[in-house]
PDB file of C-alpha atoms in Angstrom:
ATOM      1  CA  UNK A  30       4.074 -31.157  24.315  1.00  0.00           C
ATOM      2  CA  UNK A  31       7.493 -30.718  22.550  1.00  0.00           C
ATOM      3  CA  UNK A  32       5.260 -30.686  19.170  1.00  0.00           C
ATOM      4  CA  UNK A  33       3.880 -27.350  20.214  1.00  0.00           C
ATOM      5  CA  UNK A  34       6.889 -26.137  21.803  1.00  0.00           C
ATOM      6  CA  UNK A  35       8.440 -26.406  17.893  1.00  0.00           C
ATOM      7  CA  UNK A  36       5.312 -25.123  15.991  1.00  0.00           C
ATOM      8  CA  UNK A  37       5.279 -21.719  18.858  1.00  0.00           C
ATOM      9  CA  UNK A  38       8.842 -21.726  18.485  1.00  0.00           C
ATOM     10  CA  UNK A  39       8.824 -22.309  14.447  1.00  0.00           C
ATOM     11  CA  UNK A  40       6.075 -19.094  14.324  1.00  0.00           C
ATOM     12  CA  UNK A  41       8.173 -17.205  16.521  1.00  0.00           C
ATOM     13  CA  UNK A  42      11.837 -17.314  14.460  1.00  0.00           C
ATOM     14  CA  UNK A  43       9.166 -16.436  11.316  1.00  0.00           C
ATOM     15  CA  UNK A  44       7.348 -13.591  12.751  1.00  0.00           C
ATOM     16  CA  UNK A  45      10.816 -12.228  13.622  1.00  0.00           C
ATOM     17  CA  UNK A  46      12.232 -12.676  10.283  1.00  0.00           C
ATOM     18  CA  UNK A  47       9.386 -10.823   8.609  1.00  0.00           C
ATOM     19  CA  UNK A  48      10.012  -8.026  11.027  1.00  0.00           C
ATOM     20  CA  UNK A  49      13.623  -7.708  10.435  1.00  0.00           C
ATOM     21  CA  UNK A  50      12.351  -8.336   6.448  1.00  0.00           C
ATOM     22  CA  UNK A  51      10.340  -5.016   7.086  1.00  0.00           C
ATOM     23  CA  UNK A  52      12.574  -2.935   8.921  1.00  0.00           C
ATOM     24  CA  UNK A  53      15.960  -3.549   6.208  1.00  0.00           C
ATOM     25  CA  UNK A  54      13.833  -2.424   3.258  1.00  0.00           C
ATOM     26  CA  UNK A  55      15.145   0.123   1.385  1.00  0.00           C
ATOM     27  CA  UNK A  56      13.097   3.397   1.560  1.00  0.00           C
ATOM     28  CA  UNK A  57      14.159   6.103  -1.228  1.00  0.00           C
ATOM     29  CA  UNK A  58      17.018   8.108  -0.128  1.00  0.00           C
ATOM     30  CA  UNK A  59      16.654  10.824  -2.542  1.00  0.00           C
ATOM     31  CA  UNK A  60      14.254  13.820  -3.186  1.00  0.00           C
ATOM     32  CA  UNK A  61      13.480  12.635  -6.991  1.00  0.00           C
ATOM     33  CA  UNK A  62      12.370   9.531  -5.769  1.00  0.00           C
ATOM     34  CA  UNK A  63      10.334  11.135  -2.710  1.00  0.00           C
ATOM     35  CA  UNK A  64       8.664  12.732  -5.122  1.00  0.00           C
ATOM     36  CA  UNK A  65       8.322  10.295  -7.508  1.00  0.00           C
ATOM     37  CA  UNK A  66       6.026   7.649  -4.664  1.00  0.00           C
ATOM     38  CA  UNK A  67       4.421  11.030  -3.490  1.00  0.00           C
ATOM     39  CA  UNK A  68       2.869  11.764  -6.530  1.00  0.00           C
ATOM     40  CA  UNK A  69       2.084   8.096  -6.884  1.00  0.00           C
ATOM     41  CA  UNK A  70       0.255   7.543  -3.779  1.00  0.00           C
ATOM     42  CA  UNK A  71      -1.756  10.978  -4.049  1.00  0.00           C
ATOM     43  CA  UNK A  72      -3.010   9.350  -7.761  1.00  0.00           C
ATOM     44  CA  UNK A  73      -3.622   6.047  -5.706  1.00  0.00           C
ATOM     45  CA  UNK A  74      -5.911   8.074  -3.418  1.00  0.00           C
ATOM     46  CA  UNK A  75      -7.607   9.793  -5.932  1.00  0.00           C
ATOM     47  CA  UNK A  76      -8.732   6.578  -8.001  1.00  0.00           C
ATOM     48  CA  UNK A  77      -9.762   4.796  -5.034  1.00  0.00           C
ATOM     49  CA  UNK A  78     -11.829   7.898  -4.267  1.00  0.00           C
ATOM     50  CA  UNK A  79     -13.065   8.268  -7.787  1.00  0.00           C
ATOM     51  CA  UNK A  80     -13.699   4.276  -8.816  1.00  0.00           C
ATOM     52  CA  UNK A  81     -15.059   3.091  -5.153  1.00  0.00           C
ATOM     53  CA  UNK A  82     -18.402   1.254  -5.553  1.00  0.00           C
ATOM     54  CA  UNK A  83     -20.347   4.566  -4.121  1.00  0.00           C
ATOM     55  CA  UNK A  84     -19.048   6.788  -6.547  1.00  0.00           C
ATOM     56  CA  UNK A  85     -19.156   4.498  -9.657  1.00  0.00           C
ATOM     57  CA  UNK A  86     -23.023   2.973  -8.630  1.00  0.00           C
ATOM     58  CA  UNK A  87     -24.452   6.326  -6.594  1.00  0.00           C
ATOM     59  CA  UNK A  88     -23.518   9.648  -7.953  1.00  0.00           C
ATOM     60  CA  UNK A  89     -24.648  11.553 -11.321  1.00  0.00           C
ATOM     61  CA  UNK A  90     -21.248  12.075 -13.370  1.00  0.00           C
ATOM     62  CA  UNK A  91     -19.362  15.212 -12.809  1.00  0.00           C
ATOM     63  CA  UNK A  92     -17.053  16.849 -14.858  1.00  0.00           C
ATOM     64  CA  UNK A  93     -13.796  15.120 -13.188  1.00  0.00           C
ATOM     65  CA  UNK A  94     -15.714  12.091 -14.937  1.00  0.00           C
ATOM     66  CA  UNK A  95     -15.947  13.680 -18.343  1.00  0.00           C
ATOM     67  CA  UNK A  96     -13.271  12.278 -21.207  1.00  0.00           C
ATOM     68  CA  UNK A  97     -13.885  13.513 -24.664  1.00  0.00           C
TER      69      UNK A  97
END
């Protein structure tokens, strides 16, 4: 019984320490660097969008696709 008390107890003290882990990160206080992850997760969205198994197995090519 006091075994499982310390593993509950041991998962507790961790799942608060990721928390507090999350919460102190530090986010980007100026606009440059706003700017900066915006433009980075819009180009994320776009190549999951554009390289997902649908679009690279099911579609005809369009002329996003095109690359000289």
């Amino acid at each position: 019984m006091i075994e499982l008390g310390v593993m509950f107890g041991l998962m507790g003290v961790t799942a608060v320490a990721l928390v507090v882990k999350l919460l102190r990160r530090n986010r980007t206080e100026n606009v440059d660097g706003f700017l900066i992850e915006q433009a980075s997760r819009v180009r994320a969205r776009n190549d999951r969008v554009t390289y997902s198994s649908a679009a690279v197995h099911n579609s005809s090519p369009t002329v996003r696709d095109y690359r000289p």
